[in-house]
Amino acid sequence: MVYLALTLVIAAVGGLVALKLRIPAGAMVGSMVLVAIAQGSGMPLGSLPSWTRVVIQILLGAMIGLSFTPQVVHELKQIALPAVVLVITLLTTGIITGLVISRISKLDVVTSLFSTAPGGMTDMVLISSVLGADAPKVAALHLIRIVGVLLVMPPLLRWLVK
């Protein structure tokens, strides 16, 4: 129980620091990074009970469901075609990239596909862990993707809008 409490304190500190630094998805990214550092250094940490995954998925589902206001639902009609194009394009490129990564690395196909799937890191890690992927590797690759996007997009956008 003490080790579980230590894990949660480390996670909270990492999450709060990342939020304070305004890192996107800071609560999750910061807690994940700090706990991973502690775990990787050999610090004895406690595992979360298995039922927490279900609770987290329920809360995440509720949070996403609450974003569908009547206005958002109405606007979905206006973006139907772009949404179809977006889904097809992102899924196709994600699948192709995932298969390539699986071929050129030692990652299994499921882990590779979830690592390249479009979507939020939280969602992909939760779903991938249930479907047999190596969730820490999925999380690491999504974190690298997010950091890469955050480093490239601001200067690229400044250059494009000149």
Coordinates of C-alpha atoms in Angstrom, one line a residue:
M1 CA 0.0 0.0 0.0
V2 CA 2.9 2.3 0.8
Y3 CA 4.4 1.7 -2.7
L4 CA 1.0 2.4 -4.3
A5 CA 0.8 5.7 -2.4
L6 CA 4.4 6.6 -3.6
T7 CA 3.4 5.8 -7.2
L8 CA 0.4 8.1 -6.9
V9 CA 2.4 10.9 -5.3
I10 CA 5.0 10.7 -8.0
A11 CA 2.3 10.7 -10.7
A12 CA 0.6 13.7 -9.1
V13 CA 3.8 15.7 -8.9
G14 CA 4.7 14.9 -12.5
G15 CA 1.2 15.7 -13.7
L16 CA 1.0 19.0 -11.8
V17 CA 4.4 20.1 -12.9
A18 CA 3.6 19.4 -16.6
L19 CA 0.3 21.3 -16.2
K20 CA 2.1 24.2 -14.7
L21 CA 4.5 24.2 -17.7
R22 CA 1.5 24.1 -20.0
I23 CA 2.5 20.9 -21.7
P24 CA -0.4 19.5 -23.8
A25 CA -2.0 16.6 -22.0
G26 CA 0.3 17.6 -19.2
A27 CA -1.5 15.7 -16.4
M28 CA -1.1 12.4 -18.3
V29 CA 2.3 13.1 -19.9
G30 CA 3.9 14.5 -16.8
S31 CA 2.7 11.7 -14.6
M32 CA 3.7 9.1 -17.1
V33 CA 7.2 10.5 -17.6
L34 CA 7.9 10.9 -13.9
V35 CA 6.6 7.4 -13.0
A36 CA 8.5 5.9 -15.9
I37 CA 11.7 7.5 -14.7
A38 CA 11.1 6.3 -11.1
Q39 CA 10.2 2.8 -12.4
G40 CA 13.2 2.7 -14.8
S41 CA 15.6 3.7 -12.0
G42 CA 14.5 0.7 -10.0
M43 CA 12.5 2.5 -7.4
P44 CA 9.9 0.2 -5.8
L45 CA 6.5 1.3 -6.9
G46 CA 3.1 -0.2 -6.5
S47 CA 0.8 -1.3 -9.3
L48 CA -2.7 0.2 -9.7
P49 CA -5.5 -2.3 -9.0
S50 CA -6.9 -3.8 -12.2
W51 CA -10.4 -2.3 -11.7
T52 CA -8.9 1.2 -12.2
R53 CA -8.6 0.6 -15.9
V54 CA -12.4 0.2 -16.2
V55 CA -13.0 3.3 -14.1
I56 CA -10.6 5.4 -16.2
Q57 CA -12.3 4.2 -19.4
I58 CA -15.8 5.0 -18.0
L59 CA -14.6 8.5 -17.0
L60 CA -12.9 9.1 -20.4
G61 CA -16.1 7.9 -22.2
A62 CA -18.2 10.3 -20.1
M63 CA -15.8 13.2 -20.7
I64 CA -15.8 12.6 -24.5
G65 CA -19.6 12.1 -24.5
L66 CA -20.1 15.4 -22.7
S67 CA -18.3 17.3 -25.5
F68 CA -21.2 16.5 -27.9
T69 CA -23.4 19.5 -27.3
P70 CA -26.5 20.1 -29.5
Q71 CA -24.4 22.7 -31.4
V72 CA -21.6 20.2 -32.1
V73 CA -24.1 17.6 -33.3
H74 CA -25.7 20.1 -35.6
E75 CA -22.3 21.1 -37.0
L76 CA -21.4 17.5 -37.7
K77 CA -23.7 17.6 -40.7
Q78 CA -21.5 20.4 -42.2
I79 CA -18.3 18.5 -41.8
A80 CA -19.5 15.1 -42.9
L81 CA -17.5 14.9 -46.1
P82 CA -14.3 16.3 -44.7
A83 CA -14.7 13.9 -41.8
V84 CA -15.0 10.9 -44.1
V85 CA -11.9 12.0 -46.1
L86 CA -10.0 12.6 -42.8
V87 CA -10.9 9.2 -41.4
I88 CA -10.0 7.3 -44.6
T89 CA -6.7 9.2 -45.0
L90 CA -5.5 8.9 -41.4
L91 CA -6.5 5.3 -41.1
T92 CA -4.8 4.4 -44.4
T93 CA -1.6 6.2 -43.6
G94 CA -1.6 4.9 -40.0
I95 CA -2.0 1.3 -41.1
I96 CA 0.7 1.6 -43.8
T97 CA 3.1 3.3 -41.4
G98 CA 2.3 0.7 -38.7
L99 CA 3.0 -2.2 -41.0
V100 CA 6.2 -0.6 -42.1
I101 CA 7.3 0.0 -38.5
S102 CA 6.5 -3.6 -37.7
R103 CA 8.6 -4.8 -40.6
I104 CA 11.7 -2.6 -39.8
S105 CA 11.6 -3.0 -36.1
K106 CA 11.1 -5.6 -33.4
L107 CA 7.7 -4.3 -32.6
D108 CA 4.7 -6.6 -33.0
V109 CA 2.0 -5.7 -35.5
V110 CA -0.6 -4.7 -32.9
T111 CA 1.8 -2.5 -31.0
S112 CA 3.0 -0.9 -34.3
L113 CA -0.6 -0.2 -35.5
F114 CA -1.7 1.4 -32.2
S115 CA 1.5 3.4 -32.1
T116 CA 0.7 4.9 -35.5
A117 CA -3.0 5.1 -35.1
P118 CA -4.5 8.6 -35.2
G119 CA -5.9 9.6 -31.8
G120 CA -5.1 10.8 -28.4
M121 CA -2.3 9.1 -26.5
T122 CA -4.6 8.3 -23.6
D123 CA -7.2 6.6 -25.8
M124 CA -4.6 4.7 -27.8
V125 CA -2.7 3.5 -24.7
L126 CA -5.9 2.4 -22.9
I127 CA -7.3 0.5 -25.9
S128 CA -4.0 -1.0 -27.0
S129 CA -3.4 -2.5 -23.5
V130 CA -6.8 -4.2 -23.6
L131 CA -6.1 -5.6 -27.1
G132 CA -2.7 -7.1 -26.4
A133 CA -0.3 -4.4 -27.5
D134 CA 2.8 -3.3 -25.6
A135 CA 1.1 -0.2 -24.0
P136 CA 4.3 1.4 -22.7
K137 CA 5.8 1.3 -26.2
V138 CA 2.6 2.7 -27.6
A139 CA 2.7 5.5 -25.0
A140 CA 6.3 6.2 -25.7
L141 CA 5.8 6.5 -29.5
H142 CA 2.7 8.7 -29.1
L143 CA 4.7 10.9 -26.7
I144 CA 7.5 11.2 -29.3
R145 CA 4.9 12.0 -31.9
I146 CA 3.3 14.7 -29.8
V147 CA 6.6 16.3 -28.9
G148 CA 7.6 16.2 -32.5
V149 CA 4.4 17.9 -33.6
L150 CA 4.7 20.5 -30.9
L151 CA 8.3 21.3 -31.9
V152 CA 7.6 21.5 -35.7
M153 CA 4.1 23.0 -36.0
P154 CA 4.5 26.4 -34.3
P155 CA 7.5 27.5 -36.5
L156 CA 5.9 25.9 -39.5
L157 CA 2.7 27.7 -39.0
R158 CA 4.5 31.0 -38.4
W159 CA 6.4 30.5 -41.7
L160 CA 3.2 29.5 -43.6
V161 CA 1.2 32.5 -42.5
K162 CA 3.8 35.1 -43.4

